[in-house]
Amino acid sequence: MSVNVHQCRACGHCVYPARLWCPVCGHDKNQPASVDYAELVAWTVMPQKEGDMAPVVIATVRGVPDGPVMVVRLEEMPARVGQRLRLFEREMQGRKLPWAWTVAE
Amino acid sequence: MTRRGPGIVGVGETPALRHPDASCTTAGLLAQAVGSALRSANLSPSQVDGLGVASFTLRPDRAIDLAWQLGLRLNWCMQDEMGGASAINMLRHAWLALEAGHAETIVLVAGDHFTGADFAGLVRGYNRSAQEYLSPLGCEGPNPLFAMLTQRQMAQTGLRREDYGALCVAQRQWASANPNAAYRQPLTLADYLAAPIVAPPLGRLDCVPVVSGASALVLRARPQGISVRLIASEARYNNDQQEGDGLQTGIAAFAPALWRKAGLGPEDMDVVSVYDDYPAMALAQLCDLGFTSAGDLPGFIARRLTTRDLLVNTAGGQLSAGQAGTAGGMHGLVEVSRQLLGMAADRQLHGVRHGVVTGYGMVQLRYGMCANAAVLTQEGA
Ligand SMILES: [Zn+2]
């Protein structure tokens, strides 16, 4: 249960989604790295469209401990900023995209 | 006496159309804005030898195709697709071209004509990251991204929805005197708070109305009479690699240099335009320019914006006048130039000599990655 991010082979900096060159050191090779947990930075809810089974909750999260900041979809409504989240991937429109659910505290 | 440099000599703008008729086209709107800018400067199309164009919807045509349609013969031509940052980006390039003798008379124009489908397609596929990572996730368009940014700004600064509302109400008051604005009827704080929430904490009135329209500016290498001079400009593109918090724009990085080069400070500005795609971003830019600090934003709005002590977004900004795609950045540049040229008719401000304009935009993943600004001053006859 994790999200695959891209780690620079030269300096270890993680980004998501992938870039062509590392924004820190400029190296052009990266390797997959997985991030399991994240912390909630902000969230919002999209206007409900026809066919939506549940509200579409979008969040900005920061990978823990030093993963990148990502925009993800949440399984449920979160409770508070700073909350711990479990990351996972779900295939949507042919692409594995980052989702998260809240972790009981 | 030193030889005077280039100057802005004319401005033009179409009405912001919410429901344009079937005959409306992007090229037609751009032509209308160029025509009105040339008339304001008493120039004819045959005198134009430079053209800069910003538009998302002129495609598949480009700047040179518009030149052909307008019958312009050019020495200088550029195209820019950096949205809210296009106007000042083109201004900076045009200024250098005029100083270098590459052209005598340059027209800069920005605008778009949108059908509902055009706009939906533009936001869904705005760039590769929107197309591949945000839209398929259900995160469509800029509203959810700026909702999250606004949520963080509220937590950081203590701003409440009422404070953002006060800014929107102030801008609507300015729009009432702009015959081209999409929304001119008075707005109350109660109206603002009663508007439907579109992506919490953003309500409908925090989001710019999408319109069709165009704005244009004429510059000359050797202007006669009153003109507007660019005394300083700066830009930052991809300043923080999208790894910052987005609450601070690239303007913060260049503001000290901008004011130093201008030989003026925020306190000297008589008229201000900040790019207002959302109230949170208008406020972030006013902070970054040094008009206020993040810790004092609610007080700043009450003391200086709602009272018109500081003249900000005097044509209504995009929040009331409307956002015509890439014309968004040009709208503010045209308004400040118009005020400094004394061409603002019924809404002419008196005693305005210096102004500052910002551009902001091109959202990549979380927030805009382009920021630029221009300090302008009036030069007498
Ligand atoms: Zn690296």
Coordinates of C-alpha atoms and ligand atoms in Angstrom, one line a residue:
Chain A
M1 CA 0.0 0.0 0.0
S2 CA 1.9 3.0 -1.2
V3 CA 2.4 5.6 -4.0
N4 CA 5.3 5.3 -6.4
V5 CA 7.3 8.5 -6.6
H6 CA 10.5 9.3 -8.5
Q7 CA 13.8 9.5 -6.7
C8 CA 16.9 11.1 -8.2
R9 CA 19.7 8.6 -8.5
A10 CA 22.3 11.3 -7.8
C11 CA 20.9 13.3 -4.8
G12 CA 17.9 11.3 -3.6
H13 CA 15.4 14.1 -4.0
C14 CA 11.9 12.8 -4.6
V15 CA 9.3 14.3 -7.0
Y16 CA 5.8 13.4 -8.2
P17 CA 5.0 13.3 -11.0
A18 CA 8.3 12.5 -12.7
R19 CA 10.4 15.3 -14.3
L20 CA 12.9 15.1 -17.0
W21 CA 15.7 16.5 -14.8
C22 CA 16.0 16.7 -11.0
P23 CA 15.0 20.2 -9.8
V24 CA 17.7 20.1 -7.1
C25 CA 20.8 18.7 -8.9
G26 CA 19.9 18.5 -12.5
H27 CA 20.6 14.8 -12.9
D28 CA 18.5 13.0 -15.5
K29 CA 18.1 9.5 -14.1
N30 CA 15.7 8.5 -11.4
Q31 CA 14.5 5.4 -9.7
P32 CA 11.1 4.4 -8.3
A33 CA 10.6 4.9 -4.6
S34 CA 7.5 4.2 -2.6
V35 CA 5.8 6.4 0.0
D36 CA 3.4 4.8 2.4
Y37 CA 2.2 7.7 4.6
A38 CA 1.4 11.4 4.2
E39 CA 0.3 14.3 6.2
L40 CA -2.7 16.4 5.2
V41 CA -1.9 19.9 4.1
A42 CA -5.2 21.1 2.7
W43 CA -8.4 19.7 1.2
T44 CA -11.5 20.7 -0.8
V45 CA -14.6 19.1 -2.2
M46 CA -15.6 19.2 -5.9
P47 CA -19.1 20.1 -6.9
Q48 CA -21.0 16.8 -7.2
K49 CA -21.6 15.7 -10.8
E50 CA -24.2 13.3 -12.1
G51 CA -22.9 9.8 -11.6
D52 CA -20.6 10.6 -8.6
M53 CA -21.2 8.0 -6.0
A54 CA -19.6 10.0 -3.2
P55 CA -18.2 13.5 -2.9
V56 CA -14.9 14.0 -4.8
V57 CA -12.5 15.0 -2.0
I58 CA -9.2 16.4 -3.3
A59 CA -6.3 17.0 -1.0
T60 CA -2.8 18.4 -0.9
V61 CA -0.5 16.1 1.1
R62 CA 3.1 15.9 2.1
G63 CA 4.7 12.4 1.9
V64 CA 6.1 11.3 5.3
P65 CA 9.0 11.5 6.2
D66 CA 10.4 13.4 3.3
G67 CA 8.3 12.5 0.3
P68 CA 7.1 15.1 -2.2
V69 CA 4.0 17.3 -1.9
M70 CA 1.2 15.7 -4.0
V71 CA -2.3 16.4 -5.0
V72 CA -4.3 13.2 -4.2
R73 CA -7.9 12.0 -3.9
L74 CA -9.2 11.1 -0.5
E75 CA -11.5 8.1 0.2
E76 CA -13.4 10.0 2.8
M77 CA -13.8 13.4 4.3
P78 CA -10.8 14.3 6.5
A79 CA -11.0 15.7 10.0
R80 CA -8.2 18.1 10.3
V81 CA -5.0 19.6 8.7
G82 CA -1.9 17.6 9.8
Q83 CA -3.9 14.4 9.9
R84 CA -2.0 11.2 9.0
L85 CA -3.0 9.5 5.8
R86 CA -2.3 6.1 4.2
L87 CA -1.4 6.4 0.5
F88 CA -2.4 4.0 -2.2
E89 CA -2.8 3.9 -6.0
R90 CA -5.9 3.4 -7.9
E91 CA -6.2 3.0 -11.7
M92 CA -8.3 5.8 -13.2
Q93 CA -8.7 6.4 -16.9
G94 CA -5.8 4.0 -17.6
R95 CA -3.3 5.6 -15.2
K96 CA -2.4 4.8 -11.6
L97 CA -3.1 7.8 -9.6
P98 CA -2.5 8.6 -5.9
W99 CA -5.3 8.2 -3.3
A100 CA -5.3 8.2 0.4
W101 CA -7.5 7.2 3.3
T102 CA -7.4 8.5 6.8
V103 CA -5.6 6.6 9.5
A104 CA -7.4 6.1 12.9
E105 CA -5.6 8.0 15.6
Chain B
M1 CA 18.2 66.8 -22.5
T2 CA 18.5 63.1 -22.9
R3 CA 16.4 61.5 -25.6
R4 CA 13.2 60.2 -24.4
G5 CA 12.7 56.4 -24.6
P6 CA 9.7 54.4 -25.8
G7 CA 6.3 55.0 -24.4
I8 CA 2.8 53.5 -24.2
V9 CA 0.5 55.8 -26.2
G10 CA -2.9 54.1 -26.5
V11 CA -5.1 51.4 -25.1
G12 CA -8.2 49.5 -26.3
E13 CA -10.6 47.0 -24.9
T14 CA -13.7 45.2 -26.0
P15 CA -16.7 44.7 -23.7
A16 CA -16.4 41.5 -21.6
L17 CA -19.0 39.3 -23.2
R18 CA -20.7 36.6 -21.1
H19 CA -22.9 35.3 -24.0
P20 CA -21.3 36.4 -27.3
D21 CA -23.4 35.9 -30.4
A22 CA -22.6 33.2 -32.9
S23 CA -20.7 35.6 -35.2
C24 CA -18.1 36.3 -32.4
T25 CA -14.6 35.0 -33.1
T26 CA -11.2 35.3 -31.3
A27 CA -9.6 37.0 -34.3
G28 CA -12.6 39.4 -34.5
L29 CA -12.3 40.4 -30.8
L30 CA -8.5 40.9 -31.1
A31 CA -9.1 43.1 -34.1
Q32 CA -11.7 45.1 -32.3
A33 CA -9.3 45.8 -29.4
V34 CA -6.4 46.6 -31.7
G35 CA -8.6 49.0 -33.6
S36 CA -9.7 50.8 -30.5
A37 CA -6.2 51.1 -29.2
L38 CA -4.9 52.5 -32.5
R39 CA -7.8 55.1 -32.6
S40 CA -7.0 56.2 -29.0
A41 CA -3.4 56.9 -30.2
N42 CA -4.5 58.5 -33.4
L43 CA -2.6 56.0 -35.4
S44 CA -3.5 53.9 -38.5
P45 CA -2.8 50.2 -39.1
S46 CA -0.3 51.2 -41.8
Q47 CA 1.9 52.8 -39.1
V48 CA 2.1 49.5 -37.1
D49 CA 5.3 47.5 -37.6
G50 CA 5.3 45.3 -34.5
L51 CA 2.6 42.9 -33.2
G52 CA 2.6 40.7 -30.0
V53 CA -0.3 38.3 -29.5
A54 CA -1.4 36.2 -26.5
S55 CA -4.4 33.9 -27.0
F56 CA -5.3 30.3 -26.2
T57 CA -8.2 30.2 -28.7
L58 CA -6.6 31.8 -31.8
R59 CA -5.3 28.3 -32.6
P60 CA -4.6 26.9 -35.1
D61 CA -3.7 30.4 -36.2
R62 CA -0.8 32.3 -34.7
A63 CA 0.3 35.9 -34.4
I64 CA 1.5 36.0 -38.0
D65 CA -1.9 34.8 -39.2
L66 CA -3.6 37.6 -37.3
A67 CA -1.1 40.0 -38.9
W68 CA -2.2 38.8 -42.3
Q69 CA -5.8 39.0 -41.4
L70 CA -5.3 42.6 -40.2
G71 CA -3.2 43.6 -43.2
L72 CA -0.2 44.5 -41.0
R73 CA 3.4 44.5 -42.4
L74 CA 5.7 43.9 -39.6
N75 CA 9.4 44.1 -38.5
W76 CA 8.7 42.5 -35.2
C77 CA 6.3 39.8 -34.2
M78 CA 5.8 37.6 -31.1
Q79 CA 3.4 35.2 -29.6
D80 CA 3.0 34.3 -26.0
E81 CA 0.9 31.7 -24.3
M82 CA 1.7 32.3 -20.6
G83 CA -1.8 33.4 -19.7
G84 CA -1.8 35.8 -16.8
A85 CA 1.8 36.5 -17.2
S86 CA 1.6 37.2 -21.0
A87 CA 0.9 40.9 -21.0
I88 CA 3.9 42.0 -18.9
N89 CA 6.1 39.4 -20.6
M90 CA 5.2 40.9 -24.0
L91 CA 5.6 44.4 -22.7
R92 CA 9.2 43.6 -21.5
H93 CA 10.1 42.2 -24.9
A94 CA 8.4 45.0 -26.9
W95 CA 10.2 47.6 -24.8
L96 CA 13.6 46.2 -25.6
A97 CA 12.7 45.9 -29.3
L98 CA 11.7 49.5 -29.4
E99 CA 14.9 50.6 -27.6
A100 CA 16.9 48.5 -30.0
G101 CA 15.3 50.0 -33.1
H102 CA 13.6 46.8 -34.2
A103 CA 10.3 48.5 -34.6
E104 CA 8.7 52.0 -34.3
T105 CA 5.1 51.1 -33.4
I106 CA 4.1 47.9 -31.6
V107 CA 0.6 46.7 -30.7
L108 CA 0.3 44.1 -28.0
V109 CA -3.1 42.3 -27.8
A110 CA -4.5 39.5 -25.7
G111 CA -7.8 37.9 -25.7
D112 CA -10.0 34.8 -26.1
H113 CA -13.4 33.8 -27.3
F114 CA -14.8 30.9 -25.4
T115 CA -17.8 28.6 -26.0
G116 CA -18.6 26.4 -23.0
A117 CA -16.9 23.5 -24.7
D118 CA -13.8 25.5 -25.5
F119 CA -13.4 26.5 -21.9
A120 CA -14.0 23.0 -20.5
G121 CA -11.4 21.6 -22.9
L122 CA -8.9 24.3 -22.0
V123 CA -9.0 23.7 -18.2
R124 CA -9.1 19.9 -18.5
G125 CA -6.1 19.9 -20.8
Y126 CA -4.4 23.1 -19.6
N127 CA -1.0 21.4 -19.6
R128 CA 0.3 17.9 -19.4
S129 CA 0.0 17.7 -15.6
A130 CA -3.6 18.8 -15.6
Q131 CA -4.4 16.4 -18.5
E132 CA -2.6 13.4 -17.0
Y133 CA -2.5 13.8 -13.2
L134 CA -5.2 16.3 -12.1
S135 CA -8.2 16.0 -14.3
P136 CA -8.4 12.2 -14.3
L137 CA -8.2 12.3 -10.5
G138 CA -11.4 14.4 -10.5
C139 CA -9.5 17.6 -9.8
E140 CA -10.6 19.7 -12.7
G141 CA -9.6 23.3 -13.4
P142 CA -8.0 25.8 -11.1
N143 CA -10.8 26.1 -8.5
P144 CA -9.9 23.1 -6.3
L145 CA -6.2 24.1 -6.3
F146 CA -6.9 27.7 -5.3
A147 CA -9.4 26.5 -2.8
M148 CA -6.7 24.6 -1.0
L149 CA -4.3 27.5 -1.3
T150 CA -7.0 29.8 0.1
Q151 CA -7.6 27.4 3.0
R152 CA -3.9 27.5 3.9
Q153 CA -3.8 31.3 3.5
M154 CA -6.7 31.6 6.0
A155 CA -4.9 29.4 8.5
Q156 CA -1.7 31.4 8.1
T157 CA -3.1 34.9 8.2
G158 CA -6.4 34.7 10.1
L159 CA -8.4 35.9 7.0
R160 CA -12.1 35.0 7.1
R161 CA -14.5 34.7 4.3
E162 CA -15.8 38.1 5.2
D163 CA -12.4 39.6 4.5
Y164 CA -12.2 38.1 1.0
G165 CA -15.8 39.3 0.5
A166 CA -14.8 42.8 1.4
L167 CA -12.2 42.7 -1.4
C168 CA -14.7 41.4 -3.8
V169 CA -17.3 44.1 -2.8
A170 CA -14.6 46.8 -3.3
Q171 CA -13.7 45.5 -6.8
R172 CA -17.4 45.4 -7.8
Q173 CA -17.7 49.1 -6.8
W174 CA -14.9 49.9 -9.2
A175 CA -16.5 47.8 -11.9
S176 CA -19.7 49.9 -11.7
A177 CA -17.8 52.7 -13.5
N178 CA -16.4 50.4 -16.2
P179 CA -18.8 50.1 -19.1
N180 CA -16.9 47.0 -20.4
A181 CA -17.2 45.0 -17.2
A182 CA -19.2 41.8 -17.1
Y183 CA -20.7 42.5 -13.7
R184 CA -21.5 46.1 -12.7
Q185 CA -24.5 45.9 -10.3
P186 CA -23.6 46.6 -6.7
L187 CA -22.5 43.6 -4.6
T188 CA -23.1 43.4 -0.8
L189 CA -21.2 41.3 1.7
A190 CA -24.4 39.4 2.3
D191 CA -24.7 38.6 -1.5
Y192 CA -21.1 37.4 -1.4
L193 CA -21.7 35.1 1.6
A194 CA -24.9 33.8 0.2
A195 CA -23.3 32.7 -3.1
P196 CA -23.1 28.9 -3.5
I197 CA -19.9 27.3 -2.3
V198 CA -18.1 25.8 -5.3
A199 CA -15.0 24.3 -3.7
P200 CA -14.8 25.0 0.0
P201 CA -13.7 27.6 1.2
L202 CA -14.3 29.2 -2.3
G203 CA -17.7 30.5 -3.1
R204 CA -18.9 31.4 -6.6
L205 CA -17.9 35.0 -6.2
D206 CA -14.3 34.1 -5.4
C207 CA -14.0 32.7 -8.9
V208 CA -13.5 34.9 -11.9
P209 CA -16.4 34.9 -14.4
V210 CA -15.3 33.5 -17.8
V211 CA -15.9 35.9 -20.6
S212 CA -15.0 36.5 -24.2
G213 CA -13.0 39.7 -24.9
A214 CA -9.7 41.3 -25.8
S215 CA -7.4 44.1 -24.5
A216 CA -4.7 45.9 -26.4
L217 CA -1.9 48.4 -25.9
V218 CA 0.1 50.6 -28.4
L219 CA 3.7 51.5 -27.8
R220 CA 5.9 53.8 -29.8
A221 CA 9.7 54.2 -30.0
R222 CA 9.5 58.0 -30.0
P223 CA 6.2 59.0 -28.6
Q224 CA 4.8 62.5 -28.9
G225 CA 2.7 64.1 -26.2
I226 CA 1.7 62.3 -23.0
S227 CA 2.9 58.7 -22.8
V228 CA 3.5 56.1 -20.2
R229 CA 7.0 54.9 -19.5
L230 CA 8.1 51.5 -18.2
I231 CA 10.6 52.5 -15.5
A232 CA 11.2 49.0 -14.0
S233 CA 10.1 45.5 -14.6
E234 CA 11.0 42.1 -13.2
A235 CA 9.9 38.5 -13.7
R236 CA 10.4 35.1 -12.1
Y237 CA 9.3 31.9 -13.9
N238 CA 9.3 28.5 -12.2
N239 CA 10.9 30.3 -9.2
D240 CA 10.3 27.6 -6.6
Q241 CA 10.0 24.5 -8.8
Q242 CA 6.5 24.1 -7.4
E243 CA 8.1 22.9 -4.1
G244 CA 7.2 26.1 -2.1
D245 CA 3.9 26.8 -0.4
G246 CA 2.4 28.9 -3.2
L247 CA 1.3 31.5 -0.7
Q248 CA 4.3 33.5 -1.7
T249 CA 4.6 34.3 -5.4
G250 CA 7.7 34.9 -7.5
I251 CA 7.0 38.6 -6.9
A252 CA 8.5 38.4 -3.4
A253 CA 11.8 37.3 -4.9
F254 CA 12.1 40.3 -7.2
A255 CA 10.2 43.1 -5.3
P256 CA 13.3 44.7 -3.7
A257 CA 15.1 44.8 -7.1
L258 CA 11.9 46.1 -8.8
W259 CA 11.6 49.1 -6.4
R260 CA 15.3 49.8 -6.4
K261 CA 15.4 50.0 -10.2
A262 CA 12.2 52.2 -10.2
G263 CA 13.7 54.5 -7.6
L264 CA 10.2 54.4 -6.1
G265 CA 8.5 52.3 -3.5
P266 CA 5.0 51.0 -2.9
E267 CA 4.1 54.2 -1.0
D268 CA 4.7 56.2 -4.3
M269 CA 2.2 54.2 -6.3
D270 CA -1.0 56.1 -7.2
V271 CA -2.7 53.2 -8.9
V272 CA -2.2 49.5 -8.6
S273 CA -3.3 46.4 -10.5
V274 CA -2.7 42.9 -9.1
Y275 CA -3.7 39.8 -11.0
D276 CA -6.9 38.6 -9.3
D277 CA -7.7 35.2 -10.5
Y278 CA -8.8 34.6 -6.9
P279 CA -8.9 37.0 -3.9
A280 CA -6.3 35.0 -2.1
M281 CA -3.8 35.6 -5.0
A282 CA -4.6 39.4 -5.2
L283 CA -3.8 39.6 -1.5
A284 CA -0.6 37.4 -1.8
Q285 CA 0.7 39.7 -4.5
L286 CA -0.1 42.9 -2.5
C287 CA 2.0 41.3 0.3
D288 CA 4.8 40.3 -2.0
L289 CA 5.0 43.8 -3.5
G290 CA 5.3 45.3 0.0
F291 CA 2.0 47.0 0.4
T292 CA 1.2 45.1 3.5
S293 CA 2.4 42.0 5.5
A294 CA 0.7 38.6 5.8
G295 CA 0.2 39.3 9.5
D296 CA -1.9 42.4 8.8
L297 CA -4.1 41.4 5.8
P298 CA -7.5 41.7 7.4
G299 CA -6.7 45.2 8.7
F300 CA -5.1 46.2 5.4
I301 CA -8.3 45.2 3.5
A302 CA -10.5 47.3 5.9
R303 CA -8.2 50.3 6.1
R304 CA -6.9 50.6 2.5
L305 CA -9.0 48.6 0.0
T306 CA -12.6 49.1 1.1
T307 CA -12.0 52.8 1.7
R308 CA -10.2 53.3 -1.6
D309 CA -7.2 54.7 0.3
L310 CA -5.1 52.5 -2.0
L311 CA -6.5 52.4 -5.6
V312 CA -6.4 48.7 -6.6
N313 CA -7.9 47.1 -9.6
T314 CA -9.8 50.2 -10.6
A315 CA -11.6 48.7 -13.6
G316 CA -13.1 46.0 -11.4
G317 CA -10.4 43.4 -11.8
Q318 CA -11.2 40.1 -13.3
L319 CA -13.4 39.2 -10.4
S320 CA -16.0 41.7 -11.6
A321 CA -14.9 42.7 -15.1
G322 CA -14.4 39.1 -16.2
Q323 CA -11.5 36.9 -17.3
A324 CA -11.2 36.7 -21.1
G325 CA -8.6 34.0 -21.1
T326 CA -5.1 35.4 -21.8
A327 CA -6.6 38.9 -21.8
G328 CA -6.6 38.6 -18.0
G329 CA -3.1 40.0 -17.5
M330 CA -3.6 42.6 -20.2
H331 CA -6.8 43.9 -18.5
G332 CA -4.8 45.3 -15.5
L333 CA -1.9 46.6 -17.7
V334 CA -4.4 48.4 -19.9
E335 CA -6.3 49.9 -17.0
V336 CA -3.2 51.3 -15.3
S337 CA -1.9 52.6 -18.6
R338 CA -5.3 54.1 -19.3
Q339 CA -5.3 55.9 -16.0
L340 CA -1.8 57.2 -16.4
L341 CA -2.6 58.4 -20.0
G342 CA -5.7 60.2 -18.7
M343 CA -7.9 58.2 -21.0
A344 CA -10.2 56.7 -18.4
A345 CA -13.2 59.1 -19.1
D346 CA -15.8 58.8 -16.4
R347 CA -13.6 56.8 -14.1
Q348 CA -10.5 58.9 -14.6
L349 CA -8.6 59.2 -11.3
H350 CA -7.0 62.5 -10.6
G351 CA -3.4 63.2 -9.8
V352 CA -2.1 59.7 -10.7
R353 CA 1.5 59.7 -11.9
H354 CA 2.9 56.3 -11.0
G355 CA 1.4 52.8 -11.1
V356 CA 2.4 49.2 -10.7
V357 CA 0.9 46.1 -12.5
T358 CA 1.5 42.5 -11.8
G359 CA 1.0 39.3 -13.9
Y360 CA 0.6 35.9 -12.4
G361 CA -0.4 32.5 -13.7
M362 CA 0.2 29.3 -15.6
V363 CA -0.8 26.8 -12.9
Q364 CA 1.4 23.7 -12.7
L365 CA 0.1 21.1 -10.4
R366 CA -0.6 23.3 -7.4
Y367 CA -0.4 27.0 -8.2
G368 CA 0.9 29.6 -10.8
M369 CA 4.6 29.3 -11.8
C370 CA 4.9 32.7 -13.5
A371 CA 5.0 36.1 -11.9
N372 CA 6.0 39.5 -13.3
A373 CA 5.5 43.2 -12.6
A374 CA 5.9 46.5 -14.3
V375 CA 6.3 50.0 -12.7
L376 CA 4.9 52.6 -15.0
T377 CA 5.0 56.4 -14.8
Q378 CA 3.4 59.2 -16.8
E379 CA 5.5 61.4 -19.0
G380 CA 4.1 64.8 -19.8
A381 CA 3.8 66.4 -23.2
Ligands
ZN1 ZN 19.0 15.3 -7.8

